mmCIF file with all atom_site columns, C-alpha atoms in Angstrom:
data_model
loop_
_atom_site.group_PDB
_atom_site.id
_atom_site.type_symbol
_atom_site.label_atom_id
_atom_site.label_alt_id
_atom_site.label_comp_id
_atom_site.label_asym_id
_atom_site.label_entity_id
_atom_site.label_seq_id
_atom_site.pdbx_PDB_ins_code
_atom_site.Cartn_x
_atom_site.Cartn_y
_atom_site.Cartn_z
_atom_site.occupancy
_atom_site.B_iso_or_equiv
_atom_site.pdbx_formal_charge
_atom_site.auth_seq_id
_atom_site.auth_comp_id
_atom_site.auth_asym_id
_atom_site.auth_atom_id
_atom_site.pdbx_PDB_model_num
ATOM 1   C CA . GLN A 1 1   ? -2.671  -134.308 -141.982 1.00 72.00 ? 22  GLN A CA 1
ATOM 2   C CA . VAL A 1 2   ? -1.887  -131.611 -139.454 1.00 83.00 ? 23  VAL A CA 1
ATOM 3   C CA . GLN A 1 3   ? -3.898  -130.970 -136.341 1.00 92.00 ? 24  GLN A CA 1
ATOM 4   C CA . LEU A 1 4   ? -3.079  -128.267 -133.798 1.00 95.00 ? 25  LEU A CA 1
ATOM 5   C CA . VAL A 1 5   ? -4.883  -128.158 -130.417 1.00 96.00 ? 26  VAL A CA 1
ATOM 6   C CA . GLU A 1 6   ? -4.650  -125.288 -127.987 1.00 97.00 ? 27  GLU A CA 1
ATOM 7   C CA . SER A 1 7   ? -5.162  -125.539 -124.276 1.00 97.00 ? 28  SER A CA 1
ATOM 8   C CA . GLY A 1 8   ? -4.587  -123.533 -121.139 1.00 97.00 ? 29  GLY A CA 1
ATOM 9   C CA . GLY A 1 9   ? -6.791  -120.504 -121.646 1.00 98.00 ? 30  GLY A CA 1
ATOM 10  C CA . GLY A 1 10  ? -9.080  -119.226 -118.998 1.00 98.00 ? 31  GLY A CA 1
ATOM 11  C CA . LEU A 1 11  ? -10.026 -116.365 -116.719 1.00 98.00 ? 32  LEU A CA 1
ATOM 12  C CA . VAL A 1 12  ? -7.286  -114.634 -114.690 1.00 98.00 ? 33  VAL A CA 1
ATOM 13  C CA . GLN A 1 13  ? -6.941  -111.451 -112.727 1.00 98.00 ? 34  GLN A CA 1
ATOM 14  C CA . PRO A 1 14  ? -4.680  -108.630 -113.867 1.00 98.00 ? 35  PRO A CA 1
ATOM 15  C CA . GLY A 1 15  ? -1.137  -109.421 -112.960 1.00 98.00 ? 36  GLY A CA 1
ATOM 16  C CA . GLY A 1 16  ? -1.733  -113.121 -113.123 1.00 98.00 ? 37  GLY A CA 1
ATOM 17  C CA . SER A 1 17  ? -0.197  -115.787 -115.316 1.00 98.00 ? 38  SER A CA 1
ATOM 18  C CA . LEU A 1 18  ? -1.242  -118.469 -117.745 1.00 98.00 ? 39  LEU A CA 1
ATOM 19  C CA . ARG A 1 19  ? 0.575   -120.991 -119.898 1.00 98.00 ? 40  ARG A CA 1
ATOM 20  C CA . LEU A 1 20  ? -0.895  -121.868 -123.208 1.00 98.00 ? 41  LEU A CA 1
ATOM 21  C CA . SER A 1 21  ? -0.030  -125.151 -124.949 1.00 98.00 ? 42  SER A CA 1
ATOM 22  C CA . CYS A 1 22  ? -0.292  -126.147 -128.574 1.00 97.00 ? 43  CYS A CA 1
ATOM 23  C CA . ALA A 1 23  ? -0.065  -129.861 -129.229 1.00 95.00 ? 44  ALA A CA 1
ATOM 24  C CA . ALA A 1 24  ? 0.622   -130.984 -132.772 1.00 92.00 ? 45  ALA A CA 1
ATOM 25  C CA . SER A 1 25  ? -0.620  -134.367 -134.140 1.00 89.00 ? 46  SER A CA 1
ATOM 26  C CA . GLY A 1 26  ? 2.769   -134.917 -135.777 1.00 78.00 ? 47  GLY A CA 1
ATOM 27  C CA . SER A 1 27  ? 6.365   -133.999 -135.454 1.00 76.00 ? 48  SER A CA 1
ATOM 28  C CA . ILE A 1 28  ? 6.915   -130.253 -135.269 1.00 77.00 ? 49  ILE A CA 1
ATOM 29  C CA . PHE A 1 29  ? 10.193  -130.724 -137.081 1.00 76.00 ? 50  PHE A CA 1
ATOM 30  C CA . SER A 1 30  ? 8.023   -130.446 -140.235 1.00 81.00 ? 51  SER A CA 1
ATOM 31  C CA . PHE A 1 31  ? 7.318   -126.779 -139.452 1.00 89.00 ? 52  PHE A CA 1
ATOM 32  C CA . ASN A 1 32  ? 9.671   -124.025 -140.377 1.00 90.00 ? 53  ASN A CA 1
ATOM 33  C CA . ALA A 1 33  ? 8.116   -121.702 -137.782 1.00 94.00 ? 54  ALA A CA 1
ATOM 34  C CA . MET A 1 34  ? 5.420   -121.730 -135.206 1.00 95.00 ? 55  MET A CA 1
ATOM 35  C CA . GLY A 1 35  ? 3.759   -118.905 -133.375 1.00 98.00 ? 56  GLY A CA 1
ATOM 36  C CA . TRP A 1 36  ? 0.890   -117.509 -131.358 1.00 98.00 ? 57  TRP A CA 1
ATOM 37  C CA . TYR A 1 37  ? -1.644  -115.086 -132.710 1.00 98.00 ? 58  TYR A CA 1
ATOM 38  C CA . ARG A 1 38  ? -4.511  -113.402 -130.914 1.00 98.00 ? 59  ARG A CA 1
ATOM 39  C CA . GLN A 1 39  ? -7.696  -111.708 -131.908 1.00 98.00 ? 60  GLN A CA 1
ATOM 40  C CA . ALA A 1 40  ? -9.947  -109.504 -129.771 1.00 97.00 ? 61  ALA A CA 1
ATOM 41  C CA . PRO A 1 41  ? -13.514 -108.633 -130.711 1.00 92.00 ? 62  PRO A CA 1
ATOM 42  C CA . GLY A 1 42  ? -13.656 -106.021 -133.495 1.00 94.00 ? 63  GLY A CA 1
ATOM 43  C CA . LYS A 1 43  ? -9.861  -106.180 -134.081 1.00 96.00 ? 64  LYS A CA 1
ATOM 44  C CA . GLU A 1 44  ? -7.692  -107.914 -136.597 1.00 97.00 ? 65  GLU A CA 1
ATOM 45  C CA . ARG A 1 45  ? -5.700  -110.967 -135.725 1.00 97.00 ? 66  ARG A CA 1
ATOM 46  C CA . GLU A 1 46  ? -2.143  -110.048 -134.623 1.00 97.00 ? 67  GLU A CA 1
ATOM 47  C CA . LEU A 1 47  ? 1.054   -111.949 -134.164 1.00 98.00 ? 68  LEU A CA 1
ATOM 48  C CA . VAL A 1 48  ? 2.018   -112.246 -130.512 1.00 98.00 ? 69  VAL A CA 1
ATOM 49  C CA . ALA A 1 49  ? 5.129   -114.384 -130.662 1.00 98.00 ? 70  ALA A CA 1
ATOM 50  C CA . SER A 1 50  ? 6.904   -116.716 -133.059 1.00 98.00 ? 71  SER A CA 1
ATOM 51  C CA . ILE A 1 51  ? 9.717   -119.245 -132.963 1.00 97.00 ? 72  ILE A CA 1
ATOM 52  C CA . THR A 1 52  ? 11.603  -120.631 -135.903 1.00 94.00 ? 73  THR A CA 1
ATOM 53  C CA . SER A 1 53  ? 12.904  -124.176 -136.359 1.00 90.00 ? 74  SER A CA 1
ATOM 54  C CA . GLY A 1 54  ? 16.280  -122.814 -135.403 1.00 90.00 ? 75  GLY A CA 1
ATOM 55  C CA . GLY A 1 55  ? 15.005  -121.388 -132.148 1.00 92.00 ? 76  GLY A CA 1
ATOM 56  C CA . SER A 1 56  ? 14.907  -117.748 -132.973 1.00 96.00 ? 77  SER A CA 1
ATOM 57  C CA . THR A 1 57  ? 12.042  -115.891 -131.247 1.00 98.00 ? 78  THR A CA 1
ATOM 58  C CA . ASN A 1 58  ? 10.193  -112.744 -131.963 1.00 98.00 ? 79  ASN A CA 1
ATOM 59  C CA . TYR A 1 59  ? 7.590   -110.844 -129.888 1.00 98.00 ? 80  TYR A CA 1
ATOM 60  C CA . ALA A 1 60  ? 5.075   -108.046 -130.386 1.00 98.00 ? 81  ALA A CA 1
ATOM 61  C CA . ASP A 1 61  ? 6.161   -104.935 -128.590 1.00 98.00 ? 82  ASP A CA 1
ATOM 62  C CA . SER A 1 62  ? 3.068   -105.097 -126.456 1.00 98.00 ? 83  SER A CA 1
ATOM 63  C CA . VAL A 1 63  ? 4.122   -108.398 -124.809 1.00 98.00 ? 84  VAL A CA 1
ATOM 64  C CA . LYS A 1 64  ? 7.908   -108.108 -124.718 1.00 98.00 ? 85  LYS A CA 1
ATOM 65  C CA . GLY A 1 65  ? 9.251   -108.879 -121.224 1.00 98.00 ? 86  GLY A CA 1
ATOM 66  C CA . ARG A 1 66  ? 5.992   -110.511 -120.216 1.00 98.00 ? 87  ARG A CA 1
ATOM 67  C CA . PHE A 1 67  ? 5.470   -113.443 -122.611 1.00 98.00 ? 88  PHE A CA 1
ATOM 68  C CA . THR A 1 68  ? 7.820   -116.309 -123.454 1.00 98.00 ? 89  THR A CA 1
ATOM 69  C CA . ILE A 1 69  ? 7.449   -118.645 -126.392 1.00 98.00 ? 90  ILE A CA 1
ATOM 70  C CA . SER A 1 70  ? 9.057   -122.016 -126.285 1.00 97.00 ? 91  SER A CA 1
ATOM 71  C CA . ARG A 1 71  ? 8.974   -125.346 -128.043 1.00 94.00 ? 92  ARG A CA 1
ATOM 72  C CA . ASP A 1 72  ? 9.466   -128.976 -126.978 1.00 93.00 ? 93  ASP A CA 1
ATOM 73  C CA . ASN A 1 73  ? 10.179  -131.049 -129.965 1.00 89.00 ? 94  ASN A CA 1
ATOM 74  C CA . ALA A 1 74  ? 10.142  -134.315 -128.053 1.00 89.00 ? 95  ALA A CA 1
ATOM 75  C CA . LYS A 1 75  ? 6.543   -133.570 -126.974 1.00 92.00 ? 96  LYS A CA 1
ATOM 76  C CA . ASN A 1 76  ? 5.530   -131.960 -130.307 1.00 92.00 ? 97  ASN A CA 1
ATOM 77  C CA . THR A 1 77  ? 4.243   -129.061 -128.300 1.00 94.00 ? 98  THR A CA 1
ATOM 78  C CA . MET A 1 78  ? 4.633   -125.324 -128.332 1.00 96.00 ? 99  MET A CA 1
ATOM 79  C CA . TYR A 1 79  ? 4.051   -123.058 -125.293 1.00 98.00 ? 100 TYR A CA 1
ATOM 80  C CA . LEU A 1 80  ? 3.318   -119.473 -124.511 1.00 98.00 ? 101 LEU A CA 1
ATOM 81  C CA . GLN A 1 81  ? 4.025   -118.438 -120.951 1.00 98.00 ? 102 GLN A CA 1
ATOM 82  C CA . MET A 1 82  ? 2.100   -115.271 -120.148 1.00 98.00 ? 103 MET A CA 1
ATOM 83  C CA . ASN A 1 83  ? 3.010   -113.297 -117.094 1.00 98.00 ? 104 ASN A CA 1
ATOM 84  C CA . SER A 1 84  ? 1.857   -109.884 -115.763 1.00 98.00 ? 105 SER A CA 1
ATOM 85  C CA . LEU A 1 85  ? -1.298  -110.212 -117.746 1.00 98.00 ? 106 LEU A CA 1
ATOM 86  C CA . LYS A 1 86  ? -3.267  -107.076 -118.544 1.00 98.00 ? 107 LYS A CA 1
ATOM 87  C CA . PRO A 1 87  ? -6.901  -106.558 -119.476 1.00 98.00 ? 108 PRO A CA 1
ATOM 88  C CA . GLU A 1 88  ? -5.794  -105.690 -123.011 1.00 97.00 ? 109 GLU A CA 1
ATOM 89  C CA . ASP A 1 89  ? -4.370  -109.184 -123.400 1.00 98.00 ? 110 ASP A CA 1
ATOM 90  C CA . THR A 1 90  ? -7.921  -110.475 -123.482 1.00 98.00 ? 111 THR A CA 1
ATOM 91  C CA . ALA A 1 91  ? -8.444  -112.280 -126.819 1.00 98.00 ? 112 ALA A CA 1
ATOM 92  C CA . VAL A 1 92  ? -8.762  -115.619 -128.470 1.00 98.00 ? 113 VAL A CA 1
ATOM 93  C CA . TYR A 1 93  ? -5.273  -116.999 -128.846 1.00 98.00 ? 114 TYR A CA 1
ATOM 94  C CA . TYR A 1 94  ? -4.498  -119.189 -131.826 1.00 98.00 ? 115 TYR A CA 1
ATOM 95  C CA . CYS A 1 95  ? -1.660  -121.580 -132.448 1.00 97.00 ? 116 CYS A CA 1
ATOM 96  C CA . ASN A 1 96  ? -0.079  -121.300 -135.898 1.00 97.00 ? 117 ASN A CA 1
ATOM 97  C CA . ALA A 1 97  ? 2.445   -123.382 -137.805 1.00 95.00 ? 118 ALA A CA 1
ATOM 98  C CA . LYS A 1 98  ? 4.132   -122.682 -141.088 1.00 94.00 ? 119 LYS A CA 1
ATOM 99  C CA . ARG A 1 99  ? 5.652   -125.135 -143.471 1.00 91.00 ? 120 ARG A CA 1
ATOM 100 C CA . THR A 1 100 ? 7.435   -124.348 -146.713 1.00 88.00 ? 121 THR A CA 1
ATOM 101 C CA . ILE A 1 101 ? 6.644   -127.018 -149.271 1.00 86.00 ? 122 ILE A CA 1
ATOM 102 C CA . LEU A 1 102 ? 8.197   -125.233 -152.270 1.00 85.00 ? 123 LEU A CA 1
ATOM 103 C CA . PRO A 1 103 ? 10.483  -122.277 -152.579 1.00 86.00 ? 124 PRO A CA 1
ATOM 104 C CA . GLY A 1 104 ? 8.332   -119.237 -151.905 1.00 85.00 ? 125 GLY A CA 1
ATOM 105 C CA . ASN A 1 105 ? 5.290   -121.397 -151.100 1.00 91.00 ? 126 ASN A CA 1
ATOM 106 C CA . THR A 1 106 ? 4.341   -121.685 -147.391 1.00 91.00 ? 127 THR A CA 1
ATOM 107 C CA . LEU A 1 107 ? 1.325   -123.397 -145.879 1.00 92.00 ? 128 LEU A CA 1
ATOM 108 C CA . ASN A 1 108 ? -0.311  -122.122 -142.708 1.00 93.00 ? 129 ASN A CA 1
ATOM 109 C CA . TYR A 1 109 ? -2.010  -124.352 -140.103 1.00 95.00 ? 130 TYR A CA 1
ATOM 110 C CA . TRP A 1 110 ? -4.246  -123.090 -137.327 1.00 96.00 ? 131 TRP A CA 1
ATOM 111 C CA . GLY A 1 111 ? -5.641  -124.376 -134.094 1.00 97.00 ? 132 GLY A CA 1
ATOM 112 C CA . GLN A 1 112 ? -9.181  -123.767 -132.985 1.00 96.00 ? 133 GLN A CA 1
ATOM 113 C CA . GLY A 1 113 ? -8.184  -121.094 -130.473 1.00 97.00 ? 134 GLY A CA 1
ATOM 114 C CA . THR A 1 114 ? -8.427  -120.725 -126.727 1.00 97.00 ? 135 THR A CA 1
ATOM 115 C CA . GLN A 1 115 ? -10.015 -117.837 -124.840 1.00 98.00 ? 136 GLN A CA 1
ATOM 116 C CA . VAL A 1 116 ? -7.949  -115.773 -122.484 1.00 98.00 ? 137 VAL A CA 1
ATOM 117 C CA . THR A 1 117 ? -9.793  -113.311 -120.377 1.00 98.00 ? 138 THR A CA 1
ATOM 118 C CA . VAL A 1 118 ? -8.028  -110.924 -117.964 1.00 98.00 ? 139 VAL A CA 1
ATOM 119 C CA . SER A 1 119 ? -10.415 -109.237 -115.669 1.00 97.00 ? 140 SER A CA 1
ATOM 120 C CA . SER A 1 120 ? -11.077 -108.459 -112.049 1.00 93.00 ? 141 SER A CA 1
#
């Protein structure tokens, strides 16, 4: 019974910052990896950043150097710190968690999404 809830989205000016949070209903130790996706109108959902249970991180080229993904196991929460925001970052951002229940069989869990709008 997994529930992921995003928060922290909003309207910011170009160059501004936001920190997104994803709170899990249970221990995030149960997830092999977590990440942030985003989807803009008319575009496919894309992976923004991910973090494995071992702490390895990965970022889309478009956000490298500007975004930082992190995880606080004690709080069962994942974060996305977004700096130097650009209008093209405007999208709905989704929290994702993956859990391998059998070899080669991975479940995906999704939050409801939070809107990020970067505009003057």
